[in-house]
Amino acid sequence: MAKSKISKLSILTEFDVYNSAKDLDKKDAELLLAAQKMVKTAHAPYSEFHVGAAVLLENGKIVTGNNQENAAYPSGLCAERVAIFYASAQYPNVAVKAVAVAVKSKNIVISEPLSPCGGCRQVIAEYENMFEKPIRIIMSGEKGQIYIAKSIESLLPLMFSKKYL
Ligand code: THU
């Protein structure tokens, strides 16, 4: 240990784990089903990794999206961001309560829950911080367990936010 180090910081992160969608609350199951439906219409011819997302708003509306890829690769966007940006554009003053994510790959079976990429975590954090209300994140694979994070803080500890600006 370097002489000047005074301690080690450990961060505990927690998820609720469910065996299948059948075990979820009715609202969570409905949101996950909406995400699963969106997997089919993803535009993902390059990665063949199809992702669906569904966003539940405080007004009860569900807004969905899926990944949209592009021949110029970086121009595409993840499913979570497509859904959450669309939700914010349509309902700018309505808090986001939950985001569900579903996936289907053409090449491998995804048997563990897909958790949003780093960029999507930062975007979800923006809306959590904007409304100062936690966003539940419901993560699923093609089969296997489902993880639920109670807040983006579980996925993005030490996040950068507007408090620094
Ligand atoms: N992707 C998502 O839509 N969400 C994620 O959480 C991870 C990755 C997309 C981006 C790209 O179209 C494909 O999956 C492969 O990375």
Coordinates of N, CA and C and ligand atoms in Angstrom, one line a residue:
M1 N 0.9 -1.2 0.0 CA 0.0 0.0 0.0 C 0.9 1.2 0.0
A2 N 0.6 2.2 -0.9 CA 1.3 3.5 -0.9 C 1.2 4.1 0.5
K3 N 2.3 4.8 0.9 CA 2.4 5.3 2.2 C 1.3 6.4 2.5
S4 N 0.9 7.1 1.4 CA 0.0 8.2 1.6 C -1.5 7.8 1.6
K5 N -1.7 6.6 1.2 CA -3.1 6.2 1.2 C -3.7 6.0 2.6
I6 N -4.9 6.7 2.8 CA -5.4 6.7 4.2 C -6.5 5.6 4.4
S7 N -7.1 5.2 3.3 CA -8.1 4.1 3.4 C -8.6 3.6 2.1
K8 N -9.5 2.6 2.1 CA -10.0 2.1 0.9 C -11.5 2.3 0.9
L9 N -12.1 2.8 -0.2 CA -13.5 3.1 -0.3 C -14.1 1.9 -1.0
S10 N -15.1 1.2 -0.3 CA -15.8 0.1 -1.0 C -17.3 0.6 -1.3
I11 N -17.8 0.2 -2.4 CA -19.2 0.6 -2.7 C -20.0 -0.6 -2.9
L12 N -21.1 -0.7 -2.1 CA -22.0 -1.8 -2.2 C -23.1 -1.5 -3.2
T13 N -23.3 -2.4 -4.1 CA -24.4 -2.1 -5.1 C -25.4 -3.3 -5.0
E14 N -26.7 -3.0 -5.1 CA -27.7 -4.1 -4.8 C -28.7 -4.2 -6.0
F15 N -29.1 -5.4 -6.3 CA -30.2 -5.6 -7.2 C -31.1 -6.6 -6.6
D16 N -32.4 -6.5 -6.9 CA -33.4 -7.5 -6.6 C -33.3 -8.5 -7.7
V17 N -33.3 -9.8 -7.4 CA -33.2 -10.8 -8.4 C -34.5 -11.7 -8.4
Y18 N -35.0 -11.9 -9.6 CA -36.2 -12.7 -9.8 C -35.9 -13.8 -10.8
N19 N -36.6 -14.9 -10.6 CA -36.3 -16.1 -11.5 C -36.9 -15.9 -12.9
S20 N -38.1 -15.2 -12.9 CA -38.7 -15.0 -14.3 C -39.7 -13.9 -14.2
A21 N -40.2 -13.5 -15.4 CA -41.1 -12.4 -15.5 C -42.4 -12.7 -14.7
K22 N -42.7 -13.9 -14.5 CA -43.9 -14.3 -13.8 C -43.9 -13.9 -12.4
D23 N -42.7 -13.7 -11.8 CA -42.5 -13.3 -10.4 C -42.6 -11.8 -10.2
L24 N -42.6 -11.1 -11.3 CA -42.5 -9.6 -11.1 C -43.9 -9.0 -10.7
D25 N -43.9 -7.8 -10.1 CA -45.1 -7.0 -9.9 C -45.8 -6.9 -11.3
K26 N -47.1 -6.6 -11.2 CA -47.9 -6.5 -12.5 C -47.3 -5.4 -13.4
K27 N -47.1 -4.3 -12.8 CA -46.6 -3.1 -13.5 C -45.2 -3.3 -14.2
D28 N -44.3 -4.0 -13.4 CA -43.0 -4.3 -13.9 C -43.1 -5.3 -15.0
A29 N -44.0 -6.3 -14.9 CA -44.1 -7.3 -15.9 C -44.7 -6.7 -17.2
E30 N -45.6 -5.8 -17.0 CA -46.2 -5.1 -18.2 C -45.1 -4.3 -18.9
L31 N -44.3 -3.6 -18.2 CA -43.2 -2.8 -18.8 C -42.2 -3.7 -19.5
L32 N -41.8 -4.8 -18.9 CA -40.9 -5.7 -19.5 C -41.5 -6.3 -20.8
L33 N -42.7 -6.6 -20.8 CA -43.4 -7.1 -22.0 C -43.3 -6.1 -23.1
A34 N -43.5 -4.8 -22.7 CA -43.5 -3.8 -23.7 C -42.1 -3.7 -24.3
A35 N -41.0 -3.9 -23.5 CA -39.6 -3.8 -24.0 C -39.4 -5.0 -24.9
Q36 N -39.9 -6.2 -24.5 CA -39.7 -7.4 -25.2 C -40.3 -7.3 -26.6
K37 N -41.5 -6.7 -26.7 CA -42.1 -6.5 -28.0 C -41.3 -5.7 -28.9
M38 N -40.5 -4.7 -28.4 CA -39.7 -3.8 -29.2 C -38.5 -4.4 -29.8
V39 N -38.1 -5.6 -29.2 CA -36.9 -6.3 -29.7 C -37.0 -6.6 -31.1
K40 N -38.2 -7.0 -31.5 CA -38.5 -7.5 -32.9 C -38.3 -6.5 -33.9
T41 N -38.5 -5.2 -33.6 CA -38.4 -4.2 -34.6 C -37.1 -3.3 -34.5
A42 N -36.2 -3.8 -33.7 CA -34.9 -3.1 -33.6 C -34.2 -3.0 -35.0
H43 N -33.5 -2.0 -35.3 CA -32.7 -1.9 -36.5 C -31.3 -2.2 -36.2
A44 N -30.9 -3.5 -36.2 CA -29.6 -3.9 -35.8 C -28.9 -4.8 -36.7
P45 N -28.9 -4.5 -38.0 CA -28.3 -5.4 -39.0 C -26.8 -5.6 -38.9
Y46 N -26.1 -4.7 -38.2 CA -24.7 -4.8 -38.1 C -24.2 -5.7 -37.0
S47 N -24.8 -5.4 -35.8 CA -24.4 -6.2 -34.6 C -25.3 -7.5 -34.5
E48 N -26.4 -7.4 -35.1 CA -27.4 -8.5 -34.9 C -27.7 -8.7 -33.4
F49 N -27.6 -7.7 -32.7 CA -27.9 -7.7 -31.2 C -29.1 -6.7 -31.0
H50 N -30.3 -7.3 -30.8 CA -31.5 -6.6 -30.9 C -32.0 -6.2 -29.5
V51 N -32.1 -5.0 -29.2 CA -32.5 -4.5 -27.8 C -33.8 -3.7 -27.9
G52 N -34.7 -4.0 -26.9 CA -35.9 -3.2 -26.7 C -35.9 -2.6 -25.4
A53 N -36.5 -1.4 -25.3 CA -36.6 -0.7 -24.0 C -38.0 -0.1 -23.9
A54 N -38.4 0.0 -22.6 CA -39.7 0.6 -22.3 C -39.5 1.5 -21.1
V55 N -40.1 2.7 -21.2 CA -40.0 3.7 -20.1 C -41.3 3.9 -19.6
L56 N -41.5 3.8 -18.2 CA -42.7 4.1 -17.6 C -42.6 5.5 -17.0
L57 N -43.6 6.4 -17.3 CA -43.6 7.7 -16.8 C -44.6 7.9 -15.7
E58 N -44.4 9.0 -14.9 CA -45.2 9.2 -13.7 C -46.7 9.3 -14.1
N59 N -47.0 9.8 -15.3 CA -48.4 9.9 -15.7 C -49.0 8.6 -16.2
G60 N -48.2 7.5 -16.1 CA -48.7 6.2 -16.4 C -48.4 5.8 -17.8
K61 N -48.0 6.7 -18.7 CA -47.7 6.4 -20.1 C -46.4 5.5 -20.2
I62 N -46.5 4.6 -21.1 CA -45.3 3.8 -21.4 C -44.8 4.2 -22.8
V63 N -43.5 4.5 -22.9 CA -42.9 5.0 -24.1 C -41.8 3.9 -24.5
T64 N -41.8 3.4 -25.7 CA -40.9 2.4 -26.0 C -39.9 2.8 -27.1
G65 N -38.8 2.0 -27.2 CA -37.8 2.2 -28.3 C -37.0 1.0 -28.4
N66 N -36.1 1.0 -29.5 CA -35.2 -0.1 -29.7 C -33.9 0.5 -30.3
N67 N -32.9 -0.4 -30.4 CA -31.6 0.2 -30.9 C -31.7 0.4 -32.4
Q68 N -31.1 1.5 -32.8 CA -31.1 2.0 -34.2 C -29.7 2.1 -34.7
E69 N -29.3 1.2 -35.5 CA -27.9 1.2 -35.9 C -27.8 1.9 -37.3
N70 N -26.5 2.1 -37.7 CA -26.3 2.9 -38.9 C -25.0 2.4 -39.6
A71 N -25.0 2.4 -40.9 CA -23.8 2.0 -41.7 C -22.6 2.7 -41.2
A72 N -22.7 4.0 -40.8 CA -21.6 4.7 -40.2 C -21.8 4.5 -38.7
Y73 N -21.1 3.4 -38.2 CA -21.5 2.8 -36.9 C -21.8 3.8 -35.7
P74 N -20.9 4.8 -35.5 CA -21.2 5.6 -34.3 C -22.5 6.4 -34.4
S75 N -23.1 6.5 -35.5 CA -24.3 7.3 -35.7 C -25.6 6.6 -35.1
G76 N -25.4 5.3 -34.7 CA -26.6 4.6 -34.1 C -26.8 5.0 -32.7
L77 N -27.9 4.4 -32.1 CA -28.2 4.7 -30.7 C -28.8 3.5 -30.0
C78 N -28.5 3.4 -28.8 CA -29.0 2.3 -28.0 C -30.5 2.4 -27.7
A79 N -31.2 1.3 -27.4 CA -32.6 1.2 -27.2 C -33.0 2.1 -26.0
E80 N -32.3 2.1 -25.0 CA -32.6 2.9 -23.8 C -32.7 4.3 -24.1
R81 N -31.7 4.8 -24.8 CA -31.6 6.2 -25.1 C -32.7 6.6 -26.1
V82 N -33.0 5.8 -27.1 CA -34.1 6.1 -28.1 C -35.4 6.3 -27.3
A83 N -35.6 5.4 -26.3 CA -36.9 5.4 -25.6 C -36.9 6.6 -24.6
I84 N -35.9 6.8 -23.9 CA -35.9 7.9 -22.9 C -35.9 9.3 -23.5
F85 N -35.1 9.4 -24.6 CA -35.1 10.7 -25.3 C -36.5 11.0 -25.9
Y86 N -37.1 10.0 -26.5 CA -38.4 10.2 -27.0 C -39.4 10.6 -25.9
A87 N -39.3 9.9 -24.8 CA -40.2 10.2 -23.7 C -40.1 11.6 -23.2
S88 N -38.8 12.0 -23.1 CA -38.6 13.4 -22.6 C -39.0 14.4 -23.6
A89 N -38.9 14.1 -24.9 CA -39.3 15.0 -26.0 C -40.9 15.2 -26.0
Q90 N -41.5 14.1 -25.7 CA -43.0 14.1 -25.8 C -43.6 14.6 -24.4
Y91 N -43.0 14.3 -23.3 CA -43.5 14.6 -22.0 C -42.4 15.3 -21.2
P92 N -42.0 16.5 -21.5 CA -40.8 17.1 -21.0 C -40.9 17.3 -19.4
N93 N -42.0 17.4 -18.9 CA -42.1 17.7 -17.4 C -42.6 16.5 -16.6
V94 N -42.5 15.4 -17.2 CA -43.0 14.2 -16.5 C -41.9 13.3 -16.0
A95 N -41.8 13.0 -14.8 CA -40.7 12.1 -14.2 C -40.8 10.7 -14.8
V96 N -39.6 10.1 -14.9 CA -39.4 8.8 -15.4 C -39.4 7.9 -14.1
K97 N -40.3 6.9 -14.1 CA -40.4 6.0 -12.9 C -39.5 4.7 -13.1
A98 N -39.5 4.2 -14.3 CA -38.8 2.9 -14.6 C -38.4 2.7 -16.0
V99 N -37.4 2.0 -16.2 CA -36.9 1.6 -17.6 C -36.7 0.1 -17.6
A100 N -37.3 -0.6 -18.6 CA -37.1 -2.0 -18.7 C -36.3 -2.3 -20.0
V101 N -35.5 -3.3 -19.9 CA -34.6 -3.6 -21.1 C -34.7 -5.1 -21.4
A102 N -34.9 -5.4 -22.7 CA -34.9 -6.8 -23.2 C -34.0 -6.9 -24.4
V103 N -33.6 -8.2 -24.7 CA -32.6 -8.4 -25.7 C -32.8 -9.7 -26.4
K104 N -32.3 -9.7 -27.7 CA -32.2 -11.0 -28.4 C -31.1 -10.8 -29.4
S105 N -30.1 -11.7 -29.3 CA -29.0 -11.7 -30.2 C -29.2 -12.8 -31.2
K106 N -28.8 -12.6 -32.5 CA -28.9 -13.6 -33.5 C -27.8 -14.6 -33.3
N107 N -26.7 -14.3 -32.6 CA -25.5 -15.1 -32.6 C -25.3 -15.9 -31.4
I108 N -25.7 -15.4 -30.2 CA -25.5 -16.2 -29.0 C -26.8 -16.0 -28.1
V109 N -27.0 -16.9 -27.2 CA -28.1 -16.8 -26.3 C -27.7 -16.0 -25.1
I110 N -28.4 -14.9 -24.8 CA -28.0 -14.0 -23.7 C -28.8 -14.6 -22.5
S111 N -28.0 -15.2 -21.6 CA -28.7 -15.9 -20.5 C -28.5 -15.1 -19.2
E112 N -28.0 -13.9 -19.3 CA -28.0 -13.1 -18.1 C -28.6 -11.7 -18.4
P113 N -29.1 -11.0 -17.4 CA -29.7 -9.7 -17.7 C -28.8 -8.7 -18.3
L114 N -29.3 -8.0 -19.3 CA -28.5 -7.0 -20.0 C -28.6 -5.7 -19.2
S115 N -27.5 -5.2 -18.8 CA -27.6 -3.9 -18.1 C -27.1 -2.8 -19.0
P116 N -27.8 -1.7 -18.9 CA -27.5 -0.6 -19.9 C -26.0 -0.2 -20.0
C117 N -25.6 0.2 -21.2 CA -24.2 0.5 -21.4 C -23.9 1.8 -20.6
G118 N -22.6 2.2 -20.5 CA -22.2 3.3 -19.7 C -22.9 4.6 -20.2
G119 N -22.9 4.8 -21.5 CA -23.6 6.0 -22.0 C -25.0 6.1 -21.6
C120 N -25.7 5.0 -21.7 CA -27.2 5.0 -21.3 C -27.3 5.2 -19.8
R121 N -26.4 4.7 -19.0 CA -26.5 4.9 -17.5 C -26.4 6.4 -17.2
Q122 N -25.5 7.1 -17.9 CA -25.3 8.5 -17.7 C -26.6 9.3 -18.1
V123 N -27.2 8.8 -19.2 CA -28.5 9.4 -19.6 C -29.6 9.2 -18.7
I124 N -29.7 8.0 -18.2 CA -30.8 7.7 -17.2 C -30.5 8.5 -15.9
A125 N -29.3 8.6 -15.6 CA -28.9 9.5 -14.4 C -29.4 10.9 -14.5
E126 N -29.3 11.4 -15.8 CA -29.7 12.8 -16.0 C -31.2 13.0 -15.6
Y127 N -32.0 12.0 -16.0 CA -33.5 12.1 -15.7 C -33.8 11.8 -14.3
E128 N -33.0 11.0 -13.7 CA -33.2 10.7 -12.2 C -32.9 12.0 -11.5
N129 N -31.8 12.7 -11.8 CA -31.4 13.9 -11.1 C -32.3 15.0 -11.4
M130 N -32.8 15.1 -12.7 CA -33.7 16.2 -13.1 C -34.9 16.2 -12.2
F131 N -35.5 15.1 -11.9 CA -36.8 15.0 -11.2 C -36.5 14.6 -9.7
E132 N -35.3 14.3 -9.4 CA -34.9 13.9 -8.0 C -35.8 12.8 -7.5
K133 N -36.1 11.9 -8.4 CA -36.8 10.7 -8.1 C -36.1 9.4 -8.6
P134 N -36.0 8.4 -7.9 CA -35.2 7.2 -8.4 C -35.9 6.6 -9.6
I135 N -35.1 6.1 -10.5 CA -35.7 5.3 -11.7 C -35.3 3.8 -11.5
R136 N -36.4 3.0 -11.5 CA -36.1 1.6 -11.4 C -35.6 1.1 -12.7
I137 N -34.7 0.2 -12.7 CA -34.2 -0.4 -14.0 C -34.4 -1.9 -14.0
I138 N -35.2 -2.4 -14.9 CA -35.6 -3.8 -15.0 C -34.8 -4.4 -16.1
M139 N -33.9 -5.3 -15.8 CA -33.0 -5.9 -16.8 C -33.2 -7.3 -17.0
S140 N -33.3 -7.7 -18.3 CA -33.6 -9.1 -18.6 C -32.7 -9.6 -19.7
G141 N -32.5 -10.9 -19.8 CA -31.8 -11.5 -20.9 C -32.8 -12.2 -21.8
E142 N -32.4 -13.1 -22.6 CA -33.3 -13.9 -23.4 C -34.0 -14.9 -22.6
K143 N -33.2 -15.4 -21.6 CA -33.8 -16.3 -20.6 C -33.0 -16.1 -19.3
G144 N -33.4 -16.8 -18.3 CA -32.7 -16.7 -17.0 C -33.3 -15.6 -16.1
Q145 N -32.5 -15.1 -15.2 CA -33.0 -14.2 -14.1 C -33.2 -12.8 -14.6
I146 N -34.0 -12.1 -13.8 CA -34.2 -10.7 -14.0 C -33.7 -9.9 -12.8
Y147 N -32.9 -8.9 -13.1 CA -32.4 -8.0 -12.1 C -33.2 -6.7 -12.1
I148 N -33.5 -6.2 -10.9 CA -34.1 -4.9 -10.8 C -33.2 -4.0 -9.9
A149 N -32.8 -2.9 -10.4 CA -32.0 -1.9 -9.6 C -33.1 -0.8 -9.2
K150 N -33.0 -0.4 -7.9 CA -34.0 0.6 -7.4 C -33.7 2.0 -7.9
S151 N -32.5 2.2 -8.3 CA -32.1 3.6 -8.8 C -30.8 3.4 -9.7
I152 N -30.6 4.4 -10.5 CA -29.4 4.4 -11.4 C -28.1 4.4 -10.5
E153 N -28.3 4.9 -9.3 CA -27.1 4.9 -8.4 C -26.5 3.5 -8.3
S154 N -27.3 2.5 -8.3 CA -26.8 1.1 -8.2 C -25.9 0.7 -9.4
L155 N -26.2 1.3 -10.5 CA -25.4 1.0 -11.7 C -24.3 2.0 -12.0
L156 N -24.4 3.2 -11.4 CA -23.5 4.3 -11.7 C -23.1 5.0 -10.4
P157 N -22.4 4.3 -9.6 CA -22.0 5.0 -8.4 C -21.0 6.1 -8.7
L158 N -20.9 7.1 -7.8 CA -20.0 8.2 -8.0 C -20.3 9.0 -9.3
M159 N -21.5 9.0 -9.7 CA -21.9 9.6 -11.0 C -21.6 11.1 -11.1
F160 N -21.3 11.5 -12.4 CA -21.2 12.9 -12.6 C -22.6 13.5 -12.8
S161 N -22.8 14.6 -12.2 CA -24.2 15.2 -12.4 C -24.1 16.7 -12.4
K162 N -25.3 17.3 -12.5 CA -25.4 18.8 -12.6 C -24.9 19.5 -11.3
K163 N -24.8 18.7 -10.2 CA -24.3 19.3 -9.0 C -22.9 19.9 -9.1
Y164 N -22.1 19.4 -10.1 CA -20.8 20.0 -10.3 C -20.7 21.2 -11.2
L165 N -21.9 21.5 -11.8 CA -21.8 22.6 -12.9 C -22.4 23.9 -12.3
Ligands
THU1 N1 -27.2 -1.7 -27.2 C1 -28.4 -1.2 -26.7 O1 -29.3 -0.9 -27.4 N2 -28.4 -1.2 -25.3 C2 -27.5 -1.6 -24.4 O2 -27.7 -1.5 -23.2 C3 -26.3 -2.2 -24.9 C4 -26.1 -2.1 -26.4 C5 -27.1 -1.8 -28.6 C6 -26.1 -0.9 -29.3 C7 -25.8 -1.6 -30.6 O3 -26.8 -1.3 -31.5 C8 -25.9 -3.1 -30.2 O4 -26.7 -3.1 -29.0 C9 -24.6 -3.7 -30.0 O5 -23.8 -3.0 -29.1

